[in-house]
Amino acid sequence: MRDPSSRAQNPRNLAASRCRPQRRVDDACRRTWRCMMATRAASHHTLYQVSTATALVQGIYQGAVRVGTLREHGDLGLGTFENLDGEMVIVDGQFFQARSDGSVRECNDDVLSPFAVITRFAPDAAVTLTQDPDLSHLSSGFDRLRHSDNIFFALRVDGHFDYVHARAMCRTKEGVPLVEAAAVQPEFEFRDVEGTLVGFWTPEYAKALNVPGYHLHFVSADRTRGGHLLQCRGAGLRLQIQREGDYHIALPETEDFLKADLRRDPAADLAKAEGEKK
């Protein structure tokens, strides 16, 4: 009569019994890995940018991309238009041009831009400020939501603004340095207005590519007023933030860009151009 224990003692059976738990562990690991990759893919965002801050500072304002092309890369962002003809504000997939009188109009797909930054916005975190914050409080609120000084972040603020101080560039000639163009930019104030701020936080090390720190553009809820933000105050403002895992730059192939000397550090000129007139 065959020993009942002989099957268990068979080396092949013993090997199989040892493999089954290992296969279960391997299957569990694969499932965990797939879940991790799916989560990462769902939360991984790309910042798409056309041209560089250095090129803009040096007066390279020739249109490099159509609004219709930018639409393919996101639904929130900012930028400017050919020959600095106003400020670009991108909200919920709509593209707006804030003009030098503070008015706003929607853009068609054929409008050209020399510089733009855009992303698909699905915020990672949000907070509502209960106090009546100004721009410094907004920055501090976003600072608390940021977990790194070394990656880019997309930003959005919605709510009621008691006061907005903004500006918009006037159409200018190609080659006029940004600082000179900014010296004559009109500034305007809006009061008691519902609206949205959109923009980005850029690491200091990327200052040759984008505006370092916080860069925000404003558009009113009725889409009639807007511009580059200089200062604001509001009540119950809701802040949303999204980390950007990828940074994609599309470089212009215009003659001016290809022949420009872009070695100059643009930081000082950017600070003058982006801030308030003194």
PDB file of C-alpha atoms in Angstrom:
ATOM      1  CA  MET A   1       0.000   0.000   0.000  1.00  0.00           C
ATOM      2  CA  ARG A   2       1.320   3.472  -0.949  1.00  0.00           C
ATOM      3  CA  ASP A   3       2.388   5.646   1.921  1.00  0.00           C
ATOM      4  CA  PRO A   4      -0.097   8.594   2.099  1.00  0.00           C
ATOM      5  CA  SER A   5       2.742  10.874   3.027  1.00  0.00           C
ATOM      6  CA  SER A   6       4.700  10.008  -0.100  1.00  0.00           C
ATOM      7  CA  ARG A   7       2.930  12.663  -2.198  1.00  0.00           C
ATOM      8  CA  ALA A   8       3.886  15.389   0.217  1.00  0.00           C
ATOM      9  CA  GLN A   9       7.388  14.019   0.354  1.00  0.00           C
ATOM     10  CA  ASN A  10       7.736  14.076  -3.425  1.00  0.00           C
ATOM     11  CA  PRO A  11      10.264  16.865  -4.184  1.00  0.00           C
ATOM     12  CA  ARG A  12       8.169  18.175  -7.078  1.00  0.00           C
ATOM     13  CA  ASN A  13       5.090  18.435  -4.856  1.00  0.00           C
ATOM     14  CA  LEU A  14       7.101  20.150  -2.154  1.00  0.00           C
ATOM     15  CA  ALA A  15       8.419  22.661  -4.695  1.00  0.00           C
ATOM     16  CA  ALA A  16       4.910  23.341  -5.966  1.00  0.00           C
ATOM     17  CA  SER A  17       3.592  23.903  -2.463  1.00  0.00           C
ATOM     18  CA  ARG A  18       6.388  26.367  -1.805  1.00  0.00           C
ATOM     19  CA  CYS A  19       5.743  28.220  -5.109  1.00  0.00           C
ATOM     20  CA  ARG A  20       2.037  28.779  -4.530  1.00  0.00           C
ATOM     21  CA  PRO A  21       2.489  31.234  -1.625  1.00  0.00           C
ATOM     22  CA  GLN A  22       5.240  32.992  -3.556  1.00  0.00           C
ATOM     23  CA  ARG A  23       2.973  33.374  -6.585  1.00  0.00           C
ATOM     24  CA  ARG A  24       0.309  34.893  -4.343  1.00  0.00           C
ATOM     25  CA  VAL A  25       2.838  37.381  -2.999  1.00  0.00           C
ATOM     26  CA  ASP A  26       4.007  38.213  -6.529  1.00  0.00           C
ATOM     27  CA  ASP A  27       0.419  38.729  -7.712  1.00  0.00           C
ATOM     28  CA  ALA A  28      -0.281  41.025  -4.771  1.00  0.00           C
ATOM     29  CA  CYS A  29       2.853  43.032  -5.528  1.00  0.00           C
ATOM     30  CA  ARG A  30       1.852  43.411  -9.166  1.00  0.00           C
ATOM     31  CA  ARG A  31      -1.623  44.589  -8.180  1.00  0.00           C
ATOM     32  CA  THR A  32      -0.132  47.108  -5.765  1.00  0.00           C
ATOM     33  CA  TRP A  33       2.280  48.350  -8.437  1.00  0.00           C
ATOM     34  CA  ARG A  34      -0.523  48.774 -10.974  1.00  0.00           C
ATOM     35  CA  CYS A  35      -2.549  50.753  -8.431  1.00  0.00           C
ATOM     36  CA  MET A  36       0.443  52.952  -7.653  1.00  0.00           C
ATOM     37  CA  MET A  37       1.067  53.629 -11.333  1.00  0.00           C
ATOM     38  CA  ALA A  38      -2.602  54.409 -11.959  1.00  0.00           C
ATOM     39  CA  THR A  39      -2.629  56.835  -9.032  1.00  0.00           C
ATOM     40  CA  ARG A  40       0.585  58.462 -10.218  1.00  0.00           C
ATOM     41  CA  ALA A  41      -0.746  58.831 -13.770  1.00  0.00           C
ATOM     42  CA  ALA A  42      -3.960  60.363 -12.482  1.00  0.00           C
ATOM     43  CA  SER A  43      -2.084  62.966 -10.414  1.00  0.00           C
ATOM     44  CA  HIS A  44       0.819  63.663 -12.787  1.00  0.00           C
ATOM     45  CA  HIS A  45       0.505  67.034 -14.488  1.00  0.00           C
ATOM     46  CA  THR A  46       2.411  68.738 -17.287  1.00  0.00           C
ATOM     47  CA  LEU A  47       3.208  72.432 -17.531  1.00  0.00           C
ATOM     48  CA  TYR A  48       3.407  73.440 -21.196  1.00  0.00           C
ATOM     49  CA  GLN A  49       5.248  76.644 -22.047  1.00  0.00           C
ATOM     50  CA  VAL A  50       6.008  78.494 -25.273  1.00  0.00           C
ATOM     51  CA  SER A  51       9.289  80.476 -25.401  1.00  0.00           C
ATOM     52  CA  THR A  52      11.250  81.762 -22.394  1.00  0.00           C
ATOM     53  CA  ALA A  53      11.265  84.708 -20.022  1.00  0.00           C
ATOM     54  CA  THR A  54      14.706  85.717 -21.285  1.00  0.00           C
ATOM     55  CA  ALA A  55      13.401  86.011 -24.844  1.00  0.00           C
ATOM     56  CA  LEU A  56      10.459  88.111 -23.680  1.00  0.00           C
ATOM     57  CA  VAL A  57      12.716  90.452 -21.683  1.00  0.00           C
ATOM     58  CA  GLN A  58      14.808  91.071 -24.790  1.00  0.00           C
ATOM     59  CA  GLY A  59      11.805  92.112 -26.873  1.00  0.00           C
ATOM     60  CA  ILE A  60      11.073  88.953 -28.867  1.00  0.00           C
ATOM     61  CA  TYR A  61       7.333  89.485 -29.275  1.00  0.00           C
ATOM     62  CA  GLN A  62       6.699  87.847 -32.643  1.00  0.00           C
ATOM     63  CA  GLY A  63       3.826  85.363 -32.497  1.00  0.00           C
ATOM     64  CA  ALA A  64       5.105  81.802 -32.116  1.00  0.00           C
ATOM     65  CA  VAL A  65       1.926  79.804 -31.465  1.00  0.00           C
ATOM     66  CA  ARG A  66      -1.794  80.031 -32.206  1.00  0.00           C
ATOM     67  CA  VAL A  67      -4.375  80.037 -29.436  1.00  0.00           C
ATOM     68  CA  GLY A  68      -5.914  77.024 -31.173  1.00  0.00           C
ATOM     69  CA  THR A  69      -2.690  75.077 -30.609  1.00  0.00           C
ATOM     70  CA  LEU A  70      -2.475  76.132 -26.970  1.00  0.00           C
ATOM     71  CA  ARG A  71      -5.986  74.774 -26.369  1.00  0.00           C
ATOM     72  CA  GLU A  72      -4.628  71.279 -26.965  1.00  0.00           C
ATOM     73  CA  HIS A  73      -2.367  71.558 -23.923  1.00  0.00           C
ATOM     74  CA  GLY A  74      -4.640  72.670 -21.110  1.00  0.00           C
ATOM     75  CA  ASP A  75      -7.430  74.783 -19.653  1.00  0.00           C
ATOM     76  CA  LEU A  76      -5.715  77.153 -17.199  1.00  0.00           C
ATOM     77  CA  GLY A  77      -2.837  79.529 -17.803  1.00  0.00           C
ATOM     78  CA  LEU A  78      -1.511  82.925 -18.770  1.00  0.00           C
ATOM     79  CA  GLY A  79       0.733  84.685 -21.259  1.00  0.00           C
ATOM     80  CA  THR A  80       0.746  87.607 -23.649  1.00  0.00           C
ATOM     81  CA  PHE A  81      -0.015  88.296 -27.307  1.00  0.00           C
ATOM     82  CA  GLU A  82       1.957  89.224 -30.395  1.00  0.00           C
ATOM     83  CA  ASN A  83       3.689  92.593 -29.923  1.00  0.00           C
ATOM     84  CA  LEU A  84       2.681  92.548 -26.222  1.00  0.00           C
ATOM     85  CA  ASP A  85      -0.897  93.387 -27.156  1.00  0.00           C
ATOM     86  CA  GLY A  86      -2.415  92.781 -23.717  1.00  0.00           C
ATOM     87  CA  GLU A  87      -2.455  90.003 -21.112  1.00  0.00           C
ATOM     88  CA  MET A  88      -3.598  86.430 -21.724  1.00  0.00           C
ATOM     89  CA  VAL A  89      -5.889  84.853 -19.113  1.00  0.00           C
ATOM     90  CA  ILE A  90      -6.947  81.207 -19.537  1.00  0.00           C
ATOM     91  CA  VAL A  91      -9.818  80.023 -17.311  1.00  0.00           C
ATOM     92  CA  ASP A  92     -11.848  76.827 -17.708  1.00  0.00           C
ATOM     93  CA  GLY A  93     -10.528  76.382 -21.240  1.00  0.00           C
ATOM     94  CA  GLN A  94     -11.548  79.882 -22.355  1.00  0.00           C
ATOM     95  CA  PHE A  95      -8.882  82.291 -23.626  1.00  0.00           C
ATOM     96  CA  PHE A  96      -9.240  85.989 -22.835  1.00  0.00           C
ATOM     97  CA  GLN A  97      -7.279  89.074 -23.837  1.00  0.00           C
ATOM     98  CA  ALA A  98      -7.094  91.778 -21.164  1.00  0.00           C
ATOM     99  CA  ARG A  99      -6.405  94.978 -23.088  1.00  0.00           C
ATOM    100  CA  SER A 100      -4.570  98.144 -22.103  1.00  0.00           C
ATOM    101  CA  ASP A 101      -7.802  99.856 -20.988  1.00  0.00           C
ATOM    102  CA  GLY A 102      -8.627  97.019 -18.572  1.00  0.00           C
ATOM    103  CA  SER A 103     -11.383  95.580 -20.756  1.00  0.00           C
ATOM    104  CA  VAL A 104     -11.497  91.901 -21.736  1.00  0.00           C
ATOM    105  CA  ARG A 105     -12.487  90.036 -24.871  1.00  0.00           C
ATOM    106  CA  GLU A 106     -12.472  86.348 -25.757  1.00  0.00           C
ATOM    107  CA  CYS A 107      -9.834  85.172 -28.247  1.00  0.00           C
ATOM    108  CA  ASN A 108     -10.359  83.159 -31.402  1.00  0.00           C
ATOM    109  CA  ASP A 109      -8.059  80.303 -32.382  1.00  0.00           C
ATOM    110  CA  ASP A 110      -6.028  82.311 -34.899  1.00  0.00           C
ATOM    111  CA  VAL A 111      -4.698  84.856 -32.401  1.00  0.00           C
ATOM    112  CA  LEU A 112      -0.906  84.557 -31.956  1.00  0.00           C
ATOM    113  CA  SER A 113       1.198  84.495 -28.786  1.00  0.00           C
ATOM    114  CA  PRO A 114       4.970  84.879 -28.292  1.00  0.00           C
ATOM    115  CA  PHE A 115       4.871  83.536 -24.721  1.00  0.00           C
ATOM    116  CA  ALA A 116       2.317  81.417 -22.883  1.00  0.00           C
ATOM    117  CA  VAL A 117       2.103  78.907 -20.022  1.00  0.00           C
ATOM    118  CA  ILE A 118      -0.758  76.414 -19.703  1.00  0.00           C
ATOM    119  CA  THR A 119      -1.760  73.216 -17.891  1.00  0.00           C
ATOM    120  CA  ARG A 120      -4.738  70.924 -17.356  1.00  0.00           C
ATOM    121  CA  PHE A 121      -5.954  71.948 -13.927  1.00  0.00           C
ATOM    122  CA  ALA A 122      -7.073  69.292 -11.439  1.00  0.00           C
ATOM    123  CA  PRO A 123      -6.061  70.702  -8.043  1.00  0.00           C
ATOM    124  CA  ASP A 124      -4.230  68.602  -5.472  1.00  0.00           C
ATOM    125  CA  ALA A 125      -5.184  70.805  -2.520  1.00  0.00           C
ATOM    126  CA  ALA A 126      -7.432  73.737  -1.641  1.00  0.00           C
ATOM    127  CA  VAL A 127      -8.161  76.088   1.241  1.00  0.00           C
ATOM    128  CA  THR A 128     -10.558  78.971   1.887  1.00  0.00           C
ATOM    129  CA  LEU A 129      -9.103  82.030   3.606  1.00  0.00           C
ATOM    130  CA  THR A 130     -11.499  83.330   6.249  1.00  0.00           C
ATOM    131  CA  GLN A 131      -9.784  86.675   6.796  1.00  0.00           C
ATOM    132  CA  ASP A 132      -9.705  89.577   4.345  1.00  0.00           C
ATOM    133  CA  PRO A 133      -6.397  88.784   2.614  1.00  0.00           C
ATOM    134  CA  ASP A 134      -4.212  90.921   0.415  1.00  0.00           C
ATOM    135  CA  LEU A 135      -1.645  89.583  -2.052  1.00  0.00           C
ATOM    136  CA  SER A 136       0.912  88.839   0.668  1.00  0.00           C
ATOM    137  CA  HIS A 137      -1.670  86.750   2.564  1.00  0.00           C
ATOM    138  CA  LEU A 138      -2.546  84.910  -0.651  1.00  0.00           C
ATOM    139  CA  SER A 139       1.122  84.125  -1.189  1.00  0.00           C
ATOM    140  CA  SER A 140       1.446  82.874   2.392  1.00  0.00           C
ATOM    141  CA  GLY A 141      -1.634  80.702   1.914  1.00  0.00           C
ATOM    142  CA  PHE A 142      -0.141  79.117  -1.179  1.00  0.00           C
ATOM    143  CA  ASP A 143       3.213  78.753   0.594  1.00  0.00           C
ATOM    144  CA  ARG A 144       1.490  76.543   3.174  1.00  0.00           C
ATOM    145  CA  LEU A 145       0.028  74.379   0.401  1.00  0.00           C
ATOM    146  CA  ARG A 146       3.286  74.007  -1.512  1.00  0.00           C
ATOM    147  CA  HIS A 147       5.472  71.072  -0.437  1.00  0.00           C
ATOM    148  CA  SER A 148       8.588  72.022  -2.392  1.00  0.00           C
ATOM    149  CA  ASP A 149      10.586  74.987  -3.636  1.00  0.00           C
ATOM    150  CA  ASN A 150      11.950  72.976  -6.545  1.00  0.00           C
ATOM    151  CA  ILE A 151       8.947  72.199  -8.758  1.00  0.00           C
ATOM    152  CA  PHE A 152       6.337  74.312 -10.533  1.00  0.00           C
ATOM    153  CA  PHE A 153       2.795  74.817  -9.217  1.00  0.00           C
ATOM    154  CA  ALA A 154      -0.392  75.930 -10.985  1.00  0.00           C
ATOM    155  CA  LEU A 155      -2.662  78.246  -8.994  1.00  0.00           C
ATOM    156  CA  ARG A 156      -6.253  79.416  -8.965  1.00  0.00           C
ATOM    157  CA  VAL A 157      -8.134  81.809  -6.666  1.00  0.00           C
ATOM    158  CA  ASP A 158     -11.898  82.396  -6.807  1.00  0.00           C
ATOM    159  CA  GLY A 159     -14.103  84.737  -4.816  1.00  0.00           C
ATOM    160  CA  HIS A 160     -15.160  88.285  -4.077  1.00  0.00           C
ATOM    161  CA  PHE A 161     -12.468  90.931  -4.344  1.00  0.00           C
ATOM    162  CA  ASP A 162     -12.910  94.252  -2.571  1.00  0.00           C
ATOM    163  CA  TYR A 163     -10.019  95.646  -4.564  1.00  0.00           C
ATOM    164  CA  VAL A 164      -7.897  94.603  -7.540  1.00  0.00           C
ATOM    165  CA  HIS A 165      -4.933  96.575  -8.864  1.00  0.00           C
ATOM    166  CA  ALA A 166      -3.902  95.343 -12.309  1.00  0.00           C
ATOM    167  CA  ARG A 167      -2.136  96.397 -15.482  1.00  0.00           C
ATOM    168  CA  ALA A 168      -2.010  95.378 -19.129  1.00  0.00           C
ATOM    169  CA  MET A 169       0.710  95.937 -21.681  1.00  0.00           C
ATOM    170  CA  CYS A 170       0.149  98.214 -24.670  1.00  0.00           C
ATOM    171  CA  ARG A 171       0.866  96.946 -28.144  1.00  0.00           C
ATOM    172  CA  THR A 172       4.495  97.747 -28.913  1.00  0.00           C
ATOM    173  CA  LYS A 173       7.120  97.266 -31.586  1.00  0.00           C
ATOM    174  CA  GLU A 174       9.198  94.141 -31.918  1.00  0.00           C
ATOM    175  CA  GLY A 175      12.586  94.539 -30.250  1.00  0.00           C
ATOM    176  CA  VAL A 176      11.626  97.101 -27.598  1.00  0.00           C
ATOM    177  CA  PRO A 177      12.979  95.689 -24.299  1.00  0.00           C
ATOM    178  CA  LEU A 178      10.318  94.557 -21.844  1.00  0.00           C
ATOM    179  CA  VAL A 179      11.415  97.065 -19.199  1.00  0.00           C
ATOM    180  CA  GLU A 180      10.885  99.958 -21.627  1.00  0.00           C
ATOM    181  CA  ALA A 181       7.496  98.622 -22.694  1.00  0.00           C
ATOM    182  CA  ALA A 182       6.448  98.149 -19.063  1.00  0.00           C
ATOM    183  CA  ALA A 183       7.414 101.723 -18.157  1.00  0.00           C
ATOM    184  CA  VAL A 184       4.378 103.038 -20.044  1.00  0.00           C
ATOM    185  CA  GLN A 185       1.929 100.249 -19.196  1.00  0.00           C
ATOM    186  CA  PRO A 186      -1.498 101.467 -18.027  1.00  0.00           C
ATOM    187  CA  GLU A 187      -2.586 100.455 -14.527  1.00  0.00           C
ATOM    188  CA  PHE A 188      -6.170 100.317 -13.302  1.00  0.00           C
ATOM    189  CA  GLU A 189      -8.230  99.465 -10.214  1.00  0.00           C
ATOM    190  CA  PHE A 190     -11.366  97.364  -9.883  1.00  0.00           C
ATOM    191  CA  ARG A 191     -13.538  97.442  -6.750  1.00  0.00           C
ATOM    192  CA  ASP A 192     -16.221  95.153  -5.352  1.00  0.00           C
ATOM    193  CA  VAL A 193     -15.856  92.516  -8.069  1.00  0.00           C
ATOM    194  CA  GLU A 194     -16.270  88.737  -8.311  1.00  0.00           C
ATOM    195  CA  GLY A 195     -13.481  87.098 -10.200  1.00  0.00           C
ATOM    196  CA  THR A 196     -10.699  84.587 -10.659  1.00  0.00           C
ATOM    197  CA  LEU A 197      -6.920  84.681 -10.439  1.00  0.00           C
ATOM    198  CA  VAL A 198      -4.905  82.129 -12.403  1.00  0.00           C
ATOM    199  CA  GLY A 199      -1.181  81.645 -12.589  1.00  0.00           C
ATOM    200  CA  PHE A 200       1.910  79.779 -11.510  1.00  0.00           C
ATOM    201  CA  TRP A 201       4.667  79.565  -8.937  1.00  0.00           C
ATOM    202  CA  THR A 202       8.113  79.091 -10.506  1.00  0.00           C
ATOM    203  CA  PRO A 203      11.296  77.980  -8.692  1.00  0.00           C
ATOM    204  CA  GLU A 204      14.109  80.498  -8.416  1.00  0.00           C
ATOM    205  CA  TYR A 205      16.498  78.281 -10.366  1.00  0.00           C
ATOM    206  CA  ALA A 206      14.219  78.540 -13.444  1.00  0.00           C
ATOM    207  CA  LYS A 207      14.330  82.353 -13.666  1.00  0.00           C
ATOM    208  CA  ALA A 208      15.807  82.284 -17.169  1.00  0.00           C
ATOM    209  CA  LEU A 209      12.773  80.310 -18.335  1.00  0.00           C
ATOM    210  CA  ASN A 210       9.807  81.763 -16.455  1.00  0.00           C
ATOM    211  CA  VAL A 211       8.895  84.496 -13.969  1.00  0.00           C
ATOM    212  CA  PRO A 212      10.231  83.307 -10.570  1.00  0.00           C
ATOM    213  CA  GLY A 213       7.844  83.199  -7.618  1.00  0.00           C
ATOM    214  CA  TYR A 214       4.145  83.993  -7.972  1.00  0.00           C
ATOM    215  CA  HIS A 215       2.754  85.252 -11.298  1.00  0.00           C
ATOM    216  CA  LEU A 216      -1.024  85.809 -11.471  1.00  0.00           C
ATOM    217  CA  HIS A 217      -3.527  87.247 -13.954  1.00  0.00           C
ATOM    218  CA  PHE A 218      -7.079  88.346 -13.091  1.00  0.00           C
ATOM    219  CA  VAL A 219     -10.401  88.169 -14.916  1.00  0.00           C
ATOM    220  CA  SER A 220     -13.776  89.220 -13.528  1.00  0.00           C
ATOM    221  CA  ALA A 221     -16.630  86.722 -13.276  1.00  0.00           C
ATOM    222  CA  ASP A 222     -18.555  88.557 -15.992  1.00  0.00           C
ATOM    223  CA  ARG A 223     -15.423  88.425 -18.216  1.00  0.00           C
ATOM    224  CA  THR A 224     -15.376  92.174 -18.811  1.00  0.00           C
ATOM    225  CA  ARG A 225     -12.328  93.280 -16.778  1.00  0.00           C
ATOM    226  CA  GLY A 226      -8.878  91.869 -16.169  1.00  0.00           C
ATOM    227  CA  GLY A 227      -5.106  92.123 -16.331  1.00  0.00           C
ATOM    228  CA  HIS A 228      -1.785  91.230 -14.749  1.00  0.00           C
ATOM    229  CA  LEU A 229      -2.236  91.275 -10.955  1.00  0.00           C
ATOM    230  CA  LEU A 230      -0.276  93.820  -8.926  1.00  0.00           C
ATOM    231  CA  GLN A 231      -2.292  93.823  -5.677  1.00  0.00           C
ATOM    232  CA  CYS A 232      -5.665  92.678  -4.337  1.00  0.00           C
ATOM    233  CA  ARG A 233      -7.872  92.328  -1.271  1.00  0.00           C
ATOM    234  CA  GLY A 234     -10.745  89.911  -0.898  1.00  0.00           C
ATOM    235  CA  ALA A 235     -13.022  88.046   1.480  1.00  0.00           C
ATOM    236  CA  GLY A 236     -13.468  84.282   1.712  1.00  0.00           C
ATOM    237  CA  LEU A 237     -11.172  83.612  -1.216  1.00  0.00           C
ATOM    238  CA  ARG A 238     -10.740  79.980  -2.227  1.00  0.00           C
ATOM    239  CA  LEU A 239      -7.194  78.950  -3.115  1.00  0.00           C
ATOM    240  CA  GLN A 240      -6.473  75.858  -5.242  1.00  0.00           C
ATOM    241  CA  ILE A 241      -3.057  74.472  -6.135  1.00  0.00           C
ATOM    242  CA  GLN A 242      -1.681  71.770  -8.419  1.00  0.00           C
ATOM    243  CA  ARG A 243       1.882  70.446  -8.501  1.00  0.00           C
ATOM    244  CA  GLU A 244       3.449  70.058 -11.937  1.00  0.00           C
ATOM    245  CA  GLY A 245       5.476  66.877 -12.436  1.00  0.00           C
ATOM    246  CA  ASP A 246       6.592  67.621 -15.999  1.00  0.00           C
ATOM    247  CA  TYR A 247       7.824  70.845 -17.590  1.00  0.00           C
ATOM    248  CA  HIS A 248       7.629  71.046 -21.390  1.00  0.00           C
ATOM    249  CA  ILE A 249       9.018  74.032 -23.320  1.00  0.00           C
ATOM    250  CA  ALA A 250       8.224  74.592 -26.990  1.00  0.00           C
ATOM    251  CA  LEU A 251      10.913  76.866 -28.423  1.00  0.00           C
ATOM    252  CA  PRO A 252       9.964  79.336 -31.169  1.00  0.00           C
ATOM    253  CA  GLU A 253      11.479  78.878 -34.601  1.00  0.00           C
ATOM    254  CA  THR A 254      11.124  82.535 -35.526  1.00  0.00           C
ATOM    255  CA  GLU A 255      14.166  84.303 -36.949  1.00  0.00           C
ATOM    256  CA  ASP A 256      14.376  86.719 -34.013  1.00  0.00           C
ATOM    257  CA  PHE A 257      14.454  83.906 -31.469  1.00  0.00           C
ATOM    258  CA  LEU A 258      16.936  81.761 -33.380  1.00  0.00           C
ATOM    259  CA  LYS A 259      19.408  84.650 -33.726  1.00  0.00           C
ATOM    260  CA  ALA A 260      18.991  86.207 -30.262  1.00  0.00           C
ATOM    261  CA  ASP A 261      21.688  86.177 -27.571  1.00  0.00           C
ATOM    262  CA  LEU A 262      19.782  84.672 -24.635  1.00  0.00           C
ATOM    263  CA  ARG A 263      22.679  84.346 -22.187  1.00  0.00           C
ATOM    264  CA  ARG A 264      21.710  87.410 -20.174  1.00  0.00           C
ATOM    265  CA  ASP A 265      20.168  86.919 -16.699  1.00  0.00           C
ATOM    266  CA  PRO A 266      16.623  88.369 -16.964  1.00  0.00           C
ATOM    267  CA  ALA A 267      15.844  88.459 -13.220  1.00  0.00           C
ATOM    268  CA  ALA A 268      16.337  92.186 -12.588  1.00  0.00           C
ATOM    269  CA  ASP A 269      14.419  93.241 -15.693  1.00  0.00           C
ATOM    270  CA  LEU A 270      11.594  90.822 -14.903  1.00  0.00           C
ATOM    271  CA  ALA A 271      11.263  92.236 -11.394  1.00  0.00           C
ATOM    272  CA  LYS A 272      10.953  95.767 -12.807  1.00  0.00           C
ATOM    273  CA  ALA A 273       8.540  94.797 -15.561  1.00  0.00           C
ATOM    274  CA  GLU A 274       6.252  92.579 -13.480  1.00  0.00           C
ATOM    275  CA  GLY A 275       5.874  94.898 -10.478  1.00  0.00           C
ATOM    276  CA  GLU A 276       4.135  98.199  -9.877  1.00  0.00           C
ATOM    277  CA  LYS A 277       5.515 101.391 -11.344  1.00  0.00           C
ATOM    278  CA  LYS A 278       7.357 103.385  -8.675  1.00  0.00           C
TER     279      LYS A 278
END
